[in-house]
Coordinates of N, CA and C in Angstrom, one line a residue:
Chain A
X24 N 27.5 -107.5 62.8 CA 26.8 -107.0 64.1 C 26.2 -105.6 63.7
X25 N 25.1 -105.3 64.3 CA 24.4 -104.0 64.1 C 25.0 -103.0 65.0
X26 N 25.1 -101.7 64.6 CA 25.4 -100.7 65.4 C 24.8 -99.4 65.0
X27 N 24.9 -98.4 65.9 CA 24.3 -97.0 65.5 C 25.2 -95.9 65.9
X28 N 25.4 -94.9 65.0 CA 26.4 -93.8 65.1 C 25.5 -92.6 65.0
X29 N 25.6 -91.8 66.1 CA 25.0 -90.5 66.1 C 26.0 -89.4 65.9
X30 N 25.9 -88.7 64.9 CA 27.1 -87.7 64.7 C 26.7 -86.5 65.4
X31 N 27.7 -86.1 66.2 CA 27.5 -84.9 67.1 C 26.9 -85.2 68.4
X32 N 27.7 -85.1 69.3 CA 27.2 -85.3 70.8 C 26.4 -84.1 71.3
X33 N 26.6 -83.0 70.7 CA 25.9 -81.8 71.0 C 25.6 -81.0 69.7
X34 N 24.2 -80.6 69.8 CA 23.8 -79.7 68.6 C 23.1 -78.5 69.3
X35 N 23.5 -77.3 68.7 CA 22.7 -76.1 69.2 C 22.1 -75.4 68.0
X36 N 20.9 -75.1 68.2 CA 20.1 -74.4 67.2 C 19.4 -73.0 67.8
X37 N 19.0 -72.0 67.0 CA 18.3 -71.0 67.5 C 16.8 -71.3 67.6
X38 N 16.1 -70.8 68.2 CA 14.6 -71.1 68.4 C 14.0 -70.6 66.9
X39 N 13.2 -71.5 66.3 CA 12.5 -71.2 65.0 C 13.5 -71.8 63.9
X40 N 14.6 -72.3 64.2 CA 15.6 -72.7 63.1 C 15.1 -74.2 62.8
X41 N 15.7 -74.7 61.8 CA 15.7 -76.2 61.6 C 16.5 -77.1 62.4
X42 N 15.8 -78.2 63.0 CA 16.6 -79.1 63.7 C 16.9 -80.4 62.9
X43 N 18.1 -80.7 62.9 CA 18.6 -82.0 62.1 C 19.6 -82.7 63.1
X44 N 19.0 -83.9 63.4 CA 19.9 -84.8 64.3 C 20.2 -86.0 63.4
X45 N 21.6 -86.4 63.3 CA 22.1 -87.4 62.5 C 22.2 -88.8 63.1
X46 N 21.6 -89.8 62.3 CA 21.9 -91.2 62.8 C 22.3 -92.1 61.5
X47 N 23.3 -92.9 61.7 CA 23.7 -93.8 60.7 C 23.6 -95.2 61.3
X48 N 23.3 -96.3 60.7 CA 23.2 -97.5 61.3 C 24.0 -98.4 60.4
X49 N 24.5 -99.6 61.0 CA 24.9 -100.7 60.2 C 24.1 -101.9 60.6
X50 N 23.7 -102.5 59.4 CA 22.8 -103.8 59.7 C 22.9 -104.6 58.4
X51 N 23.0 -105.8 58.5 CA 23.1 -106.8 57.4 C 21.7 -107.2 56.8
X52 N 20.7 -106.8 57.5 CA 19.3 -107.1 56.9 C 18.5 -105.7 57.2
X53 N 17.4 -105.6 56.6 CA 16.4 -104.4 57.0 C 16.3 -104.3 58.4
X54 N 16.5 -103.0 58.9 CA 16.4 -102.8 60.3 C 15.0 -102.3 60.7
X55 N 14.7 -102.3 62.0 CA 13.6 -101.4 62.6 C 14.4 -100.3 63.3
X56 N 13.9 -99.0 63.1 CA 14.7 -98.1 63.6 C 13.7 -97.1 64.5
X57 N 14.3 -96.5 65.4 CA 13.5 -95.7 66.6 C 14.3 -94.3 66.8
X58 N 13.5 -93.5 67.1 CA 14.1 -92.3 67.9 C 13.3 -92.1 69.1
X59 N 14.1 -91.8 70.2 CA 13.5 -91.6 71.5 C 14.1 -90.2 72.1
X60 N 13.4 -89.4 72.9 CA 13.8 -88.3 73.4 C 13.8 -88.5 75.1
X61 N 14.8 -88.0 75.7 CA 14.9 -87.9 77.2 C 15.1 -86.6 77.7
X62 N 14.2 -86.3 78.6 CA 14.3 -85.0 79.2 C 15.2 -85.3 80.6
X63 N 15.8 -84.2 81.2 CA 16.7 -84.4 82.4 C 15.9 -85.3 83.4
X64 N 16.6 -86.3 84.0 CA 16.2 -87.2 85.1 C 14.9 -87.8 84.8
X65 N 14.7 -88.1 83.5 CA 13.5 -88.9 83.2 C 13.9 -90.2 82.3
X66 N 12.9 -90.9 82.0 CA 13.3 -91.9 81.2 C 13.0 -91.6 79.6
X67 N 13.3 -92.5 78.7 CA 13.0 -92.3 77.2 C 11.7 -92.3 76.8
X68 N 11.3 -91.4 75.9 CA 9.9 -91.5 75.3 C 10.1 -91.7 73.9
X69 N 9.1 -92.5 73.2 CA 9.2 -92.9 71.9 C 8.8 -91.6 71.1
X70 N 9.6 -91.2 70.1 CA 9.2 -90.1 69.2 C 8.7 -90.7 67.9
X71 N 9.3 -91.6 67.4 CA 8.8 -92.3 66.2 C 9.5 -93.6 65.9
X72 N 9.0 -94.3 64.9 CA 9.6 -95.7 64.7 C 9.3 -95.9 63.1
X73 N 10.3 -96.7 62.6 CA 10.2 -97.0 61.1 C 10.3 -98.6 61.3
X74 N 9.3 -99.3 60.8 CA 9.3 -100.7 60.7 C 9.3 -101.2 59.2
X75 N 8.2 -101.0 58.6 CA 8.1 -101.2 57.1 C 7.3 -100.2 56.4
X76 N 7.3 -100.2 55.2 CA 6.3 -99.3 54.5 C 7.0 -97.9 54.1
X77 N 6.2 -96.8 54.4 CA 6.6 -95.5 54.0 C 8.0 -95.1 54.8
X78 N 8.7 -94.6 53.9 CA 10.1 -94.3 54.4 C 10.3 -93.0 55.3
X79 N 9.3 -92.1 55.0 CA 9.2 -90.9 55.8 C 8.2 -91.0 56.9
X80 N 8.7 -91.0 58.0 CA 7.9 -91.3 59.4 C 7.7 -90.1 60.1
X81 N 6.4 -89.8 60.4 CA 6.0 -88.6 61.3 C 5.8 -89.1 62.7
X82 N 6.4 -88.3 63.6 CA 6.3 -88.6 65.2 C 5.5 -87.6 65.8
X83 N 5.8 -87.5 67.1 CA 5.1 -86.7 68.0 C 6.0 -85.3 67.9
X84 N 5.3 -84.3 68.4 CA 6.0 -82.9 68.6 C 6.4 -82.3 67.3
X85 N 6.0 -82.7 66.2 CA 6.5 -82.0 64.9 C 7.6 -82.7 64.4
X86 N 8.2 -83.7 65.1 CA 9.4 -84.3 64.5 C 9.1 -85.3 63.3
X87 N 10.1 -85.7 62.4 CA 9.9 -86.7 61.5 C 11.4 -87.2 61.1
X88 N 11.2 -88.2 60.4 CA 12.6 -88.9 60.2 C 12.5 -89.7 58.7
X89 N 13.4 -89.8 58.0 CA 13.4 -90.4 56.6 C 14.3 -91.6 56.7
X90 N 13.9 -92.9 56.5 CA 14.9 -94.0 56.3 C 15.3 -94.0 54.8
X91 N 16.7 -93.9 54.7 CA 17.3 -94.0 53.4 C 18.3 -95.2 53.5
X92 N 17.7 -96.2 52.8 CA 18.6 -97.5 52.9 C 19.9 -97.3 52.2
X93 N 19.9 -96.5 51.1 CA 21.2 -96.5 50.2 C 22.2 -95.8 51.1
X94 N 21.8 -94.7 51.9 CA 22.8 -94.2 52.8 C 22.8 -94.6 54.3
X95 N 22.1 -95.7 54.6 CA 22.0 -96.3 55.9 C 21.7 -95.2 57.0
X96 N 20.9 -94.3 56.6 CA 20.8 -93.1 57.5 C 19.2 -93.1 58.0
X97 N 19.0 -92.5 59.2 CA 17.6 -92.3 59.7 C 17.7 -90.9 60.4
X98 N 17.8 -89.9 59.7 CA 18.1 -88.6 60.4 C 16.8 -88.0 60.9
X99 N 16.8 -87.4 61.9 CA 15.6 -86.8 62.6 C 15.5 -85.2 62.2
X100 N 14.4 -84.9 61.9 CA 14.4 -83.3 61.6 C 13.0 -82.8 62.1
X101 N 13.1 -81.3 62.3 CA 11.9 -80.7 62.7 C 12.1 -79.2 62.2
X102 N 11.0 -78.9 61.4 CA 11.2 -77.6 60.8 C 11.6 -76.3 61.6
X103 N 10.9 -76.2 62.8 CA 11.2 -75.0 63.5 C 11.3 -75.5 65.0
X104 N 12.5 -75.3 65.5 CA 12.8 -75.6 67.0 C 12.0 -74.7 67.9
X105 N 11.7 -75.3 69.1 CA 11.0 -74.6 70.1 C 11.8 -74.9 71.3
X106 N 11.8 -73.9 72.3 CA 12.6 -74.1 73.7 C 12.4 -75.4 74.3
X107 N 11.1 -75.9 74.1 CA 10.8 -77.3 74.8 C 11.4 -78.5 74.2
X108 N 12.1 -78.1 73.0 CA 12.6 -79.3 72.4 C 14.2 -79.8 73.0
X109 N 14.6 -78.8 73.7 CA 15.9 -79.0 74.3 C 15.9 -80.2 75.2
X110 N 16.7 -81.3 75.0 CA 16.5 -82.6 75.5 C 17.7 -83.4 74.9
X111 N 17.8 -84.8 75.3 CA 18.8 -85.6 74.7 C 18.1 -86.6 73.8
X112 N 18.5 -86.9 72.6 CA 17.9 -87.7 71.5 C 18.5 -88.9 71.2
X113 N 18.0 -90.0 71.2 CA 18.5 -91.3 71.0 C 18.0 -92.0 69.8
X114 N 19.0 -92.4 68.8 CA 18.5 -93.2 67.7 C 18.8 -94.6 68.2
X115 N 17.8 -95.7 67.8 CA 18.0 -97.0 68.2 C 17.7 -97.9 66.9
X116 N 18.4 -99.1 66.9 CA 18.1 -99.9 65.8 C 18.0 -101.5 66.3
X117 N 17.2 -102.2 65.7 CA 17.0 -103.7 65.9 C 16.8 -104.4 64.7
X118 N 17.1 -105.7 64.5 CA 17.0 -106.3 63.3 C 16.4 -107.8 63.6
X119 N 16.0 -108.6 62.6 CA 15.6 -109.8 62.6 C 16.9 -110.8 62.9
X120 N 16.8 -111.7 63.8 CA 17.9 -112.6 64.0 C 18.4 -112.2 65.4
X121 N 18.0 -111.0 65.9 CA 18.8 -110.7 67.3 C 17.5 -110.2 68.1
X122 N 17.7 -110.2 69.4 CA 16.7 -109.9 70.3 C 16.9 -108.3 70.8
X123 N 17.9 -107.8 70.6 CA 18.3 -106.5 71.2 C 18.1 -105.4 70.5
X124 N 17.8 -104.3 71.1 CA 17.5 -103.0 70.4 C 18.9 -102.4 70.8
X125 N 19.8 -101.8 69.9 CA 21.0 -101.0 70.1 C 20.7 -99.6 70.2
X126 N 21.1 -98.9 71.1 CA 21.0 -97.3 71.2 C 22.3 -96.7 70.9
X127 N 22.1 -95.6 70.3 CA 23.2 -94.7 69.8 C 23.6 -94.0 71.2
X128 N 24.7 -93.2 71.2 CA 25.3 -92.5 72.4 C 24.4 -91.3 72.8
X129 N 23.5 -90.8 71.9 CA 22.8 -89.8 72.2 C 23.4 -88.4 71.7
X130 N 22.5 -87.5 71.2 CA 22.8 -86.3 71.0 C 22.1 -85.3 71.7
X131 N 22.7 -84.3 72.4 CA 22.2 -83.4 73.4 C 21.8 -82.1 72.4
X132 N 20.5 -81.7 72.5 CA 20.0 -80.7 71.7 C 19.9 -79.5 72.5
X133 N 20.6 -78.3 72.1 CA 20.3 -76.9 72.9 C 19.5 -76.1 72.0
X134 N 18.5 -75.3 72.5 CA 17.9 -74.4 71.8 C 18.0 -73.0 72.4
X135 N 18.5 -72.1 71.5 CA 18.9 -70.7 72.1 C 17.8 -69.8 71.8
X136 N 17.4 -68.8 72.5 CA 16.3 -67.9 72.4 C 16.8 -66.7 71.4
Chain B
X5 N -3.6 -94.3 85.1 CA -2.8 -94.4 83.9 C -1.7 -95.5 83.9
X6 N -1.7 -96.1 82.7 CA -0.7 -97.4 82.7 C 0.7 -96.7 82.6
X7 N 1.7 -97.4 83.1 CA 3.1 -97.1 82.9 C 4.0 -97.9 83.8
X8 N 5.3 -97.4 83.9 CA 6.3 -98.2 84.7 C 6.7 -97.2 85.7
X9 N 6.7 -97.9 87.0 CA 7.1 -97.0 88.2 C 8.5 -97.7 88.6
X10 N 9.6 -96.7 88.7 CA 10.9 -97.2 89.3 C 10.9 -96.4 90.7
X11 N 11.4 -97.2 91.6 CA 11.8 -96.7 92.9 C 13.0 -97.3 93.6
X12 N 13.7 -96.4 94.3 CA 13.5 -95.1 94.6 C 14.0 -94.2 93.4
X13 N 13.9 -93.1 93.5 CA 14.5 -92.0 92.4 C 16.0 -92.0 92.7
X14 N 16.4 -91.9 93.9 CA 17.8 -91.7 94.3 C 18.1 -92.9 95.4
X15 N 19.4 -93.4 95.0 CA 19.8 -94.4 96.1 C 21.3 -94.4 96.4
X16 N 21.6 -94.6 97.5 CA 23.1 -94.5 97.8 C 23.5 -95.9 98.3
X17 N 24.8 -96.4 98.1 CA 25.2 -97.6 98.3 C 26.5 -97.5 99.1
X18 N 26.6 -98.3 100.1 CA 27.8 -98.3 101.0 C 28.8 -99.4 100.4
X19 N 30.0 -99.2 100.8 CA 31.0 -100.2 100.2 C 30.4 -101.7 100.8
X20 N 30.5 -102.7 99.9 CA 30.1 -104.0 100.3 C 28.6 -104.4 100.4
X21 N 27.8 -103.4 100.1 CA 26.5 -103.5 100.3 C 25.9 -103.9 99.0
X22 N 24.8 -104.8 99.2 CA 23.8 -105.0 97.9 C 22.8 -104.1 98.1
X23 N 22.1 -103.5 96.8 CA 21.0 -102.7 96.9 C 20.1 -103.3 95.7
X24 N 18.7 -103.1 96.0 CA 17.8 -103.5 95.2 C 17.0 -102.4 94.6
X25 N 16.7 -102.3 93.3 CA 16.0 -101.3 92.5 C 14.8 -102.0 92.1
X26 N 13.7 -101.2 92.5 CA 12.3 -101.7 92.0 C 11.9 -101.1 90.6
X27 N 11.1 -102.1 90.0 CA 10.5 -101.8 88.6 C 9.2 -102.4 88.6
X28 N 8.0 -101.8 88.5 CA 6.7 -102.3 88.4 C 6.0 -101.7 87.3
X29 N 5.3 -102.5 86.3 CA 4.7 -102.0 85.3 C 3.1 -102.6 85.4
X30 N 2.3 -101.7 85.0 CA 0.8 -102.1 84.7 C 0.3 -102.1 83.3
X31 N 1.2 -102.2 82.3 CA 0.9 -102.3 81.0 C 0.5 -103.5 80.5
X32 N 0.6 -104.6 81.4 CA 0.4 -106.0 80.9 C 1.3 -106.4 79.9
X33 N 2.5 -105.9 79.7 CA 3.7 -106.2 78.9 C 4.4 -107.5 79.4
X34 N 4.7 -108.4 78.3 CA 5.5 -109.5 78.6 C 6.9 -109.3 78.9
X35 N 7.5 -108.5 78.2 CA 8.9 -108.3 78.1 C 9.3 -107.0 79.2
X36 N 10.4 -107.3 79.9 CA 11.0 -106.2 80.6 C 12.4 -106.3 80.5
X37 N 13.0 -105.0 80.7 CA 14.5 -104.7 80.5 C 15.1 -103.9 81.7
X38 N 16.4 -104.1 81.9 CA 17.2 -103.1 82.7 C 18.3 -102.6 81.8
X39 N 18.5 -101.3 81.9 CA 19.6 -100.6 81.3 C 20.4 -99.9 82.3
X40 N 21.7 -99.7 81.9 CA 22.4 -98.8 82.6 C 22.9 -97.6 81.6
X41 N 22.7 -96.4 82.2 CA 23.0 -95.3 81.4 C 24.2 -94.4 82.0
X42 N 25.3 -94.3 81.4 CA 26.5 -93.4 81.8 C 26.5 -92.3 80.8
X43 N 27.0 -91.1 81.1 CA 27.0 -90.0 80.3 C 27.9 -90.3 79.0
X44 N 27.3 -89.9 77.9 CA 28.1 -90.1 76.5 C 28.1 -91.7 76.1
X45 N 27.4 -92.6 76.7 CA 27.5 -93.9 76.4 C 26.2 -94.5 76.0
X46 N 25.1 -93.7 75.8 CA 24.1 -94.4 75.6 C 23.4 -95.3 76.6
X47 N 22.6 -96.3 76.2 CA 22.1 -97.2 77.2 C 22.8 -98.5 76.8
X48 N 23.0 -99.2 78.0 CA 23.6 -100.7 77.8 C 22.7 -101.6 78.5
X49 N 22.4 -102.6 77.9 CA 21.5 -103.6 78.4 C 22.1 -104.6 79.6
X50 N 21.4 -104.7 80.7 CA 22.0 -105.4 81.9 C 21.4 -106.8 81.7
X51 N 20.1 -106.9 81.7 CA 19.3 -108.2 81.7 C 17.8 -107.9 81.0
X52 N 17.4 -108.9 80.5 CA 16.1 -108.7 80.1 C 15.2 -110.0 80.4
X53 N 13.9 -109.9 80.3 CA 13.1 -111.0 80.6 C 11.8 -111.1 79.6
X54 N 11.6 -112.2 79.1 CA 10.5 -112.3 78.1 C 9.2 -112.9 78.6
X55 N 9.3 -113.7 79.7 CA 8.3 -114.2 80.4 C 8.5 -114.3 81.9
X56 N 7.5 -114.6 82.7 CA 7.8 -114.9 84.1 C 8.6 -116.1 84.4
X57 N 9.4 -115.9 85.3 CA 10.4 -117.0 85.7 C 11.5 -117.3 84.7
X58 N 11.7 -116.4 83.7 CA 12.7 -116.5 82.9 C 13.4 -115.1 82.6
X59 N 14.8 -115.2 82.5 CA 15.5 -113.8 82.2 C 16.7 -114.3 81.6
X60 N 17.3 -113.4 80.8 CA 18.6 -113.6 80.1 C 19.6 -112.3 80.3
X61 N 20.8 -112.7 80.4 CA 21.8 -111.7 80.5 C 22.0 -110.9 79.3
X62 N 22.3 -109.5 79.4 CA 22.6 -108.6 78.5 C 24.1 -108.5 78.2
X63 N 24.4 -107.3 77.9 CA 25.9 -107.1 77.5 C 26.7 -106.9 79.0
X64 N 26.0 -106.3 79.9 CA 27.0 -106.0 81.0 C 26.4 -106.5 82.4
X65 N 26.0 -107.9 82.4 CA 25.2 -108.5 83.6 C 26.1 -108.7 84.6
X66 N 27.5 -108.7 84.6 CA 28.4 -109.0 85.8 C 28.1 -108.0 86.9
X67 N 27.9 -108.6 88.1 CA 27.8 -107.8 89.3 C 26.2 -107.3 89.5
X68 N 25.5 -107.9 88.8 CA 24.0 -107.7 88.8 C 23.2 -108.9 88.8
X69 N 22.0 -108.9 89.5 CA 21.0 -110.0 89.4 C 19.7 -109.6 89.4
X70 N 18.7 -110.4 88.9 CA 17.5 -109.9 88.7 C 16.5 -111.2 89.0
X71 N 15.2 -111.0 89.2 CA 14.2 -112.0 89.4 C 13.0 -111.6 88.6
X72 N 12.1 -112.6 88.1 CA 10.9 -112.1 87.5 C 9.9 -113.2 88.0
X73 N 9.4 -113.0 89.3 CA 8.4 -113.8 89.8 C 7.1 -113.5 89.4
X74 N 6.8 -112.3 89.1 CA 5.5 -111.8 88.8 C 5.6 -111.0 87.4
X75 N 4.5 -111.0 86.6 CA 4.6 -110.4 85.3 C 4.8 -108.8 85.5
X76 N 4.3 -108.1 86.5 CA 4.3 -106.8 86.7 C 5.7 -106.3 87.3
X77 N 6.6 -107.2 87.7 CA 7.7 -106.8 88.7 C 9.0 -107.4 88.1
X78 N 10.1 -106.4 88.0 CA 11.3 -107.1 87.5 C 12.4 -106.4 88.4
X79 N 12.7 -106.6 89.6 CA 13.8 -105.9 90.4 C 15.1 -106.2 89.9
X80 N 15.9 -105.3 90.1 CA 17.3 -105.4 89.9 C 18.2 -105.2 91.2
X81 N 19.0 -106.2 91.5 CA 19.9 -106.2 92.6 C 21.4 -105.7 92.1
X82 N 21.9 -104.8 92.7 CA 23.2 -104.4 92.3 C 24.2 -104.9 93.4
X83 N 24.8 -105.8 93.2 CA 25.7 -106.6 94.3 C 27.0 -105.9 94.5
X84 N 27.6 -106.3 95.7 CA 29.0 -105.8 95.9 C 30.0 -106.0 94.9
X85 N 29.7 -107.0 94.1 CA 30.8 -107.4 93.0 C 30.8 -106.4 91.8
X86 N 29.8 -105.4 91.8 CA 29.8 -104.4 90.9 C 30.6 -103.4 91.4
X87 N 31.9 -103.1 90.9 CA 32.8 -102.2 91.6 C 32.6 -100.8 91.2
X88 N 31.8 -100.5 90.1 CA 31.5 -99.2 89.6 C 30.0 -98.9 89.3
X89 N 29.2 -99.0 90.4 CA 27.8 -99.0 90.2 C 27.2 -97.7 90.0
X90 N 27.9 -96.5 90.2 CA 27.3 -95.1 90.0 C 26.9 -95.0 88.6
X91 N 25.6 -94.8 88.4 CA 24.9 -94.7 87.0 C 23.5 -94.3 87.3
X92 N 22.9 -94.0 86.1 CA 21.5 -93.9 86.0 C 20.9 -95.3 85.5
X93 N 19.9 -95.9 86.1 CA 19.4 -97.1 85.9 C 18.1 -97.0 85.3
X94 N 17.7 -97.3 84.2 CA 16.4 -97.4 83.5 C 15.8 -98.9 83.3
X95 N 14.6 -99.0 83.6 CA 13.8 -100.1 83.5 C 12.7 -99.9 82.3
X96 N 12.5 -100.7 81.5 CA 11.7 -100.6 80.4 C 10.9 -102.0 80.1
X97 N 9.8 -101.8 79.4 CA 9.0 -103.0 79.0 C 8.5 -102.8 77.6
X98 N 8.2 -103.9 77.0 CA 7.4 -104.0 75.8 C 6.4 -105.0 75.7
X99 N 5.5 -104.9 74.7 CA 4.5 -105.8 74.6 C 4.9 -107.4 74.4
X100 N 6.0 -107.5 73.7 CA 6.8 -108.8 73.5 C 8.1 -108.5 73.2
X101 N 8.9 -109.3 73.4 CA 10.5 -109.2 72.8 C 10.4 -109.4 71.3
X102 N 9.8 -108.5 70.7 CA 9.9 -108.5 69.3 C 10.4 -107.2 68.7
X103 N 11.0 -107.3 67.6 CA 11.9 -106.2 67.4 C 11.3 -105.1 66.8
X104 N 10.0 -105.0 66.4 CA 9.4 -103.8 65.9 C 8.6 -103.2 67.1
X105 N 8.7 -103.8 68.3 CA 7.9 -103.2 69.5 C 8.8 -102.1 70.1
X106 N 8.2 -100.9 70.3 CA 9.0 -100.0 71.1 C 9.0 -100.2 72.6
X107 N 9.9 -99.7 73.3 CA 10.0 -99.9 74.6 C 9.4 -98.8 75.3
X108 N 8.8 -99.1 76.5 CA 8.3 -97.9 77.4 C 9.2 -97.9 78.6
X109 N 9.6 -96.7 79.0 CA 10.7 -96.5 80.1 C 9.9 -95.8 81.4
X110 N 10.6 -96.3 82.4 CA 10.3 -95.6 83.9 C 11.2 -94.4 83.8
X111 N 11.0 -93.7 84.9 CA 11.9 -92.4 85.1 C 13.2 -92.6 85.8
X112 N 13.6 -93.8 86.0 CA 15.0 -94.1 86.4 C 15.3 -94.1 87.9
X113 N 16.4 -94.6 88.2 CA 16.9 -94.6 89.7 C 18.3 -94.2 89.4
X114 N 18.8 -93.1 90.1 CA 20.1 -92.7 90.3 C 20.8 -93.4 91.4
X115 N 21.9 -94.1 91.2 CA 22.6 -94.7 92.2 C 24.0 -94.3 92.3
X116 N 24.4 -93.8 93.6 CA 25.6 -93.3 93.8 C 26.3 -94.0 95.1
X117 N 27.6 -94.0 95.2 CA 28.4 -94.5 96.1 C 28.7 -93.6 97.3
X118 N 28.4 -94.1 98.5 CA 28.7 -93.3 99.7 C 30.0 -93.3 100.0

């Protein structure tokens, strides 16, 4: 069965610092991977997705993620945090043979001035 | 602008009452989904629908019901059998129920018990 683990329910960074949000997945076959962002009292918005091809994926708002099959990871990074990045971030995985997208529990990002 | 509209934004349920949450999309998407979000638990799938007049149970369907009479609409009813309905409910859609298709989300309905 596929699953998603997001390490750290809360991450705090200073404005201008590197953002690193960790995501590990378990899947018996090559997965499709997504990162979504959720602002308070809103739905989720797609940041980026990995399906096939290049393992470094660039998304919106300066975020990127790297698919590392050997580490079963898909960590989200941004070189320089901005106050507007404060939100909750969800990693999600789906795979052939199933219909569902499985979401991680989420990581709330705090950005300090 | 294309998107997903959920209404109402806030909803209160009395004991023994059924309530219906609305979800409408104008993206011409075939697939629609309902999720429940509780703090610290991510999103859990309630029901999903691939085409009109067809829907399937997700992981936590007990106490909920849905219909899909039109492509644009996928309402969710929270029945009195759902004993812990307080949560944030999210509706989503995708072009197809295909695994590389991202989902588009509405802004949610927050349901509370009176």
